[in-house]
Amino acid sequence: MPPKGHDQPASSQHKNRKSLPQCSMASVSHCKRRHILFVTVLASYAYATRFYPQSILVAQAEKRSLRNTKKRRNKPYEAPPIHSWAHDHFYPVNAPPRVRSACCYMYMMMLVSHFINLLTYQGDVTYLFWHIPKSGGTTAKSLYECLGQTLANRAGAGRRFIPDNTLLAFHPWGTDAKYVNVDTTTREGILRAKEMGLVPSGKADIIFTSDISFAAEHLFDEENRGRIIGLFRHPIERLVSKFYYLQTARWEKTYSPEWQGMSLHYWAHHINTDNNHMVRRLTGKTFRDEVSEVDLRRAMRTVKQRFVVGLTSEMAESVHRFNNVMGIDETTERNSICMNDFFGGDDGKRTQTKEHDFKITEGSSAWNLLAEQNAFDVKLYNSIVKLFDEQRDIFHVRDKQSLKQLERQVTKLIQSIDKGQQ
């Protein structure tokens, strides 16, 4: 018996080949060539995409990136705006214009206008002092107590003999220190101070707070604008000071005796959560929120346009500038004694940095770790150091009389220019 299928006609064998297309006998060779071509193209494509898909994707991504880069180059750079609470509720720090020519009348007029603005700094303006922990804020409070300024912090709150619904300025300890009966260190106290009209009342000369964005947003408004001053310290030095301070500060709520005997590197790696403190506070973010490069840029612009800055490393010069801005006369007998007590000889100097603040070496493992964790704050601090030098030309004049004398000299110069042109 012949093998199965050999005696079958050609037509039945053709029907069993279901995978081939239905071609007539006359065009079977043409169909085969078409199938071979199709399979060859498909195999070639599969072979190519097997080995080169990543390179193709990379090339396409590079082309898109190049197109976007060209678009960005053609588009002008737009810096992020300053924080709204600073823009709407505080006066700007206006730098003096650069006088390019002695005979440039408009520049000289702008210069005179600038110095007149400086003279009006001391009006009925409430100053907001940003108290950054371990950055000289406590020393500043003690100094301005001595200088006779009325402060708002927490020292005047919770007094039994003062009604809660009445805003008063009083001497809580029977000394020269004068406080308003509000607490601006907590959000509840800030909201209470807002309801009582702390800033519109004008009872406080300086408000001390650590929650800068919240206090600025709720205590001030467009009708009652203020000015911001602040002392700044290198972020790593501040954290090292905090680490040693809270080991022994029994009076603090955050007293941490368990840190004693702990290495600074271990504390920075496993315990510390107070990283990028300044950028977070300016942005209004909590310690659980992430900060970005945009937050850093906004913080830089906000400080530059609205803050009169001081440095703990330049404490005496910083306080002189603050006093000049607030119109505090350092030549009076009382104020002269206070300034000498804080910044005089070594025996009376209260602003010396304690020994434990230097128990870290730049470039050590603990320093590098803290620098990495606080990269945004370090960049912000470096920009503040440059800003401190820039503001030297604005606030270098120490007393109001010298400022008026300088204004008169500039006015005479303009008058002489006008006569020469006539």
mmCIF file of C-alpha atoms in Angstrom, residues 110-304:
data_model
loop_
_atom_site.group_PDB
_atom_site.id
_atom_site.type_symbol
_atom_site.label_atom_id
_atom_site.label_comp_id
_atom_site.label_asym_id
_atom_site.label_seq_id
_atom_site.Cartn_x
_atom_site.Cartn_y
_atom_site.Cartn_z
ATOM 1 C CA MET A 110 17.887 108.779 43.170
ATOM 2 C CA LEU A 111 20.755 108.837 45.654
ATOM 3 C CA VAL A 112 19.158 111.648 47.657
ATOM 4 C CA SER A 113 15.828 109.821 47.578
ATOM 5 C CA HIS A 114 17.529 106.711 48.904
ATOM 6 C CA PHE A 115 19.049 108.498 51.879
ATOM 7 C CA ILE A 116 15.717 110.157 52.629
ATOM 8 C CA ASN A 117 14.174 106.691 52.688
ATOM 9 C CA LEU A 118 16.812 105.599 55.163
ATOM 10 C CA LEU A 119 15.892 108.511 57.390
ATOM 11 C CA THR A 120 12.272 107.381 57.393
ATOM 12 C CA TYR A 121 13.233 103.839 58.458
ATOM 13 C CA GLN A 122 12.680 104.825 62.079
ATOM 14 C CA GLY A 123 8.991 105.694 61.734
ATOM 15 C CA ASP A 124 6.189 103.797 63.430
ATOM 16 C CA VAL A 125 7.460 100.506 62.089
ATOM 17 C CA THR A 126 7.469 97.220 63.976
ATOM 18 C CA TYR A 127 10.549 95.091 63.432
ATOM 19 C CA LEU A 128 10.386 91.333 63.139
ATOM 20 C CA PHE A 129 13.515 89.611 64.420
ATOM 21 C CA TRP A 130 13.959 86.086 63.064
ATOM 22 C CA HIS A 131 15.337 84.101 65.987
ATOM 23 C CA ILE A 132 17.159 81.106 64.512
ATOM 24 C CA PRO A 133 18.046 78.677 67.350
ATOM 25 C CA LYS A 134 21.675 78.887 68.489
ATOM 26 C CA SER A 135 22.370 81.891 66.288
ATOM 27 C CA GLY A 136 22.683 84.767 68.737
ATOM 28 C CA GLY A 137 18.985 85.477 69.234
ATOM 29 C CA THR A 138 19.095 85.183 73.026
ATOM 30 C CA THR A 139 22.020 87.608 73.167
ATOM 31 C CA ALA A 140 20.125 90.034 70.942
ATOM 32 C CA LYS A 141 17.097 89.906 73.251
ATOM 33 C CA SER A 142 19.241 90.673 76.291
ATOM 34 C CA LEU A 143 20.905 93.560 74.449
ATOM 35 C CA TYR A 144 17.648 95.192 73.371
ATOM 36 C CA GLU A 145 16.231 94.754 76.872
ATOM 37 C CA CYS A 146 19.190 96.822 78.035
ATOM 38 C CA LEU A 147 18.674 99.380 75.260
ATOM 39 C CA GLY A 148 15.117 100.013 76.476
ATOM 40 C CA GLN A 149 13.204 98.489 73.579
ATOM 41 C CA THR A 150 9.743 96.970 74.094
ATOM 42 C CA LEU A 151 9.872 93.334 73.015
ATOM 43 C CA ALA A 152 7.319 90.667 72.159
ATOM 44 C CA ASN A 153 8.446 87.112 72.751
ATOM 45 C CA ARG A 154 7.084 84.831 75.459
ATOM 46 C CA ALA A 155 8.420 86.504 78.584
ATOM 47 C CA GLY A 156 5.348 88.733 78.911
ATOM 48 C CA ALA A 157 2.727 86.007 78.448
ATOM 49 C CA GLY A 158 0.919 84.069 81.147
ATOM 50 C CA ARG A 159 1.010 86.770 83.832
ATOM 51 C CA ARG A 160 -1.777 86.306 86.351
ATOM 52 C CA PHE A 161 -2.190 89.967 87.232
ATOM 53 C CA ILE A 162 -2.694 91.073 83.602
ATOM 54 C CA PRO A 163 -6.058 90.480 81.854
ATOM 55 C CA ASP A 164 -5.861 88.165 78.860
ATOM 56 C CA ASN A 165 -8.053 90.421 76.723
ATOM 57 C CA THR A 166 -5.960 93.562 77.262
ATOM 58 C CA LEU A 167 -2.777 94.359 75.340
ATOM 59 C CA LEU A 168 -0.227 95.905 77.688
ATOM 60 C CA ALA A 169 3.492 96.665 77.751
ATOM 61 C CA PHE A 170 5.006 96.207 81.194
ATOM 62 C CA HIS A 171 8.164 95.292 83.107
ATOM 63 C CA PRO A 172 7.744 91.623 84.072
ATOM 64 C CA TRP A 173 10.708 91.452 86.464
ATOM 65 C CA GLY A 174 10.761 94.987 87.780
ATOM 66 C CA THR A 175 13.879 95.776 85.725
ATOM 67 C CA ASP A 176 14.428 97.813 82.570
ATOM 68 C CA ALA A 177 13.278 94.868 80.425
ATOM 69 C CA LYS A 178 9.905 95.717 78.886
ATOM 70 C CA TYR A 179 7.611 93.185 77.203
ATOM 71 C CA VAL A 180 4.125 92.987 75.729
ATOM 72 C CA ASN A 181 1.823 90.351 77.244
ATOM 73 C CA VAL A 182 1.802 88.032 74.208
ATOM 74 C CA ASP A 183 3.679 84.891 73.204
ATOM 75 C CA THR A 184 5.075 85.022 69.672
ATOM 76 C CA THR A 185 7.038 81.773 69.966
ATOM 77 C CA THR A 186 4.035 79.483 69.299
ATOM 78 C CA ARG A 187 1.407 79.509 66.584
ATOM 79 C CA GLU A 188 -1.396 79.711 69.130
ATOM 80 C CA GLY A 189 0.266 82.729 70.695
ATOM 81 C CA ILE A 190 0.801 84.363 67.302
ATOM 82 C CA LEU A 191 -2.880 83.980 66.422
ATOM 83 C CA ARG A 192 -3.838 85.451 69.811
ATOM 84 C CA ALA A 193 -1.470 88.382 69.222
ATOM 85 C CA LYS A 194 -3.108 88.922 65.835
ATOM 86 C CA GLU A 195 -6.588 89.021 67.378
ATOM 87 C CA MET A 196 -5.383 91.527 69.959
ATOM 88 C CA GLY A 197 -3.882 93.752 67.239
ATOM 89 C CA LEU A 198 -0.249 93.603 68.304
ATOM 90 C CA VAL A 199 1.283 95.248 65.223
ATOM 91 C CA PRO A 200 -1.415 97.923 64.630
ATOM 92 C CA SER A 201 -1.168 98.943 68.297
ATOM 93 C CA GLY A 202 2.514 99.820 67.927
ATOM 94 C CA LYS A 203 3.225 98.669 71.485
ATOM 95 C CA ALA A 204 6.086 96.358 70.474
ATOM 96 C CA ASP A 205 9.290 97.723 68.978
ATOM 97 C CA ILE A 206 10.713 94.295 68.105
ATOM 98 C CA ILE A 207 8.919 90.956 67.749
ATOM 99 C CA PHE A 208 11.081 87.895 68.256
ATOM 100 C CA THR A 209 9.943 84.641 66.660
ATOM 101 C CA SER A 210 11.374 81.448 65.206
ATOM 102 C CA ASP A 211 8.366 80.710 62.972
ATOM 103 C CA ILE A 212 9.172 83.466 60.522
ATOM 104 C CA SER A 213 6.709 82.692 57.713
ATOM 105 C CA PHE A 214 3.717 82.078 60.002
ATOM 106 C CA ALA A 215 4.340 85.169 62.117
ATOM 107 C CA ALA A 216 4.931 87.368 59.078
ATOM 108 C CA GLU A 217 1.775 86.157 57.366
ATOM 109 C CA HIS A 218 -0.551 86.588 60.354
ATOM 110 C CA LEU A 219 0.823 89.520 62.371
ATOM 111 C CA PHE A 220 1.492 91.923 59.490
ATOM 112 C CA ASP A 221 -0.583 93.001 56.509
ATOM 113 C CA GLU A 222 -0.457 95.495 53.641
ATOM 114 C CA GLU A 223 -1.695 98.335 55.845
ATOM 115 C CA ASN A 224 0.665 97.486 58.714
ATOM 116 C CA ARG A 225 3.956 96.659 57.093
ATOM 117 C CA GLY A 226 7.155 96.026 58.977
ATOM 118 C CA ARG A 227 10.839 95.340 58.481
ATOM 119 C CA ILE A 228 12.754 92.116 59.024
ATOM 120 C CA ILE A 229 16.132 91.737 60.687
ATOM 121 C CA GLY A 230 17.979 88.539 61.453
ATOM 122 C CA LEU A 231 21.240 87.088 62.734
ATOM 123 C CA PHE A 232 22.701 84.204 60.762
ATOM 124 C CA ARG A 233 25.259 81.568 61.661
ATOM 125 C CA HIS A 234 26.979 78.872 59.636
ATOM 126 C CA PRO A 235 24.528 75.929 59.577
ATOM 127 C CA ILE A 236 27.091 73.331 60.652
ATOM 128 C CA GLU A 237 28.368 75.437 63.551
ATOM 129 C CA ARG A 238 24.770 76.019 64.610
ATOM 130 C CA LEU A 239 23.987 72.288 64.690
ATOM 131 C CA VAL A 240 27.180 71.458 66.581
ATOM 132 C CA SER A 241 26.308 74.128 69.152
ATOM 133 C CA LYS A 242 22.797 72.684 69.460
ATOM 134 C CA PHE A 243 24.193 69.166 69.946
ATOM 135 C CA TYR A 244 26.336 70.161 72.923
ATOM 136 C CA TYR A 245 23.909 72.731 74.343
ATOM 137 C CA LEU A 246 20.907 70.419 74.715
ATOM 138 C CA GLN A 247 23.005 67.856 76.583
ATOM 139 C CA THR A 248 23.134 70.149 79.616
ATOM 140 C CA ALA A 249 20.299 72.688 79.170
ATOM 141 C CA ARG A 250 17.855 71.364 81.771
ATOM 142 C CA TRP A 251 15.614 74.425 81.393
ATOM 143 C CA GLU A 252 14.878 73.703 77.724
ATOM 144 C CA LYS A 253 11.847 71.668 76.637
ATOM 145 C CA THR A 254 14.086 69.755 74.227
ATOM 146 C CA TYR A 255 16.667 68.911 76.918
ATOM 147 C CA SER A 256 18.368 65.671 75.769
ATOM 148 C CA PRO A 257 20.732 64.180 78.381
ATOM 149 C CA GLU A 258 20.842 60.913 76.411
ATOM 150 C CA TRP A 259 23.082 62.644 73.886
ATOM 151 C CA GLN A 260 25.907 62.756 76.410
ATOM 152 C CA GLY A 261 28.668 60.363 75.412
ATOM 153 C CA MET A 262 27.256 60.118 71.871
ATOM 154 C CA SER A 263 29.566 60.890 68.980
ATOM 155 C CA LEU A 264 28.708 63.840 66.772
ATOM 156 C CA HIS A 265 28.808 61.661 63.657
ATOM 157 C CA TYR A 266 26.348 59.156 65.156
ATOM 158 C CA TRP A 267 24.027 61.979 66.222
ATOM 159 C CA ALA A 268 24.118 63.555 62.774
ATOM 160 C CA HIS A 269 23.467 60.231 61.025
ATOM 161 C CA HIS A 270 20.803 58.686 63.272
ATOM 162 C CA ILE A 271 19.261 61.349 65.528
ATOM 163 C CA ASN A 272 19.304 64.796 63.950
ATOM 164 C CA THR A 273 16.289 65.827 61.859
ATOM 165 C CA ASP A 274 16.868 69.603 61.957
ATOM 166 C CA ASN A 275 18.401 69.831 58.489
ATOM 167 C CA ASN A 276 18.089 72.788 56.089
ATOM 168 C CA HIS A 277 16.394 74.683 58.903
ATOM 169 C CA MET A 278 16.512 78.144 57.323
ATOM 170 C CA VAL A 279 15.139 77.155 53.915
ATOM 171 C CA ARG A 280 12.337 75.160 55.535
ATOM 172 C CA ARG A 281 11.318 78.012 57.832
ATOM 173 C CA LEU A 282 11.321 80.575 55.045
ATOM 174 C CA THR A 283 9.255 78.257 52.859
ATOM 175 C CA GLY A 284 6.873 77.302 55.656
ATOM 176 C CA LYS A 285 7.601 73.589 55.290
ATOM 177 C CA THR A 286 7.823 71.094 58.121
ATOM 178 C CA PHE A 287 10.798 68.861 58.806
ATOM 179 C CA ARG A 288 8.998 65.991 57.105
ATOM 180 C CA ASP A 289 8.670 67.873 53.820
ATOM 181 C CA GLU A 290 11.338 67.826 51.147
ATOM 182 C CA VAL A 291 12.976 71.059 50.051
ATOM 183 C CA SER A 292 14.051 71.705 46.484
ATOM 184 C CA GLU A 293 16.327 73.965 44.486
ATOM 185 C CA VAL A 294 13.349 76.228 43.774
ATOM 186 C CA ASP A 295 12.789 76.654 47.518
ATOM 187 C CA LEU A 296 16.438 77.638 47.884
ATOM 188 C CA ARG A 297 16.234 80.266 45.130
ATOM 189 C CA ARG A 298 13.071 81.764 46.592
ATOM 190 C CA ALA A 299 14.705 81.880 50.019
ATOM 191 C CA MET A 300 17.756 83.664 48.584
ATOM 192 C CA ARG A 301 15.649 86.281 46.809
ATOM 193 C CA THR A 302 13.410 86.802 49.840
ATOM 194 C CA VAL A 303 16.364 87.427 52.152
ATOM 195 C CA LYS A 304 18.078 89.705 49.655
#
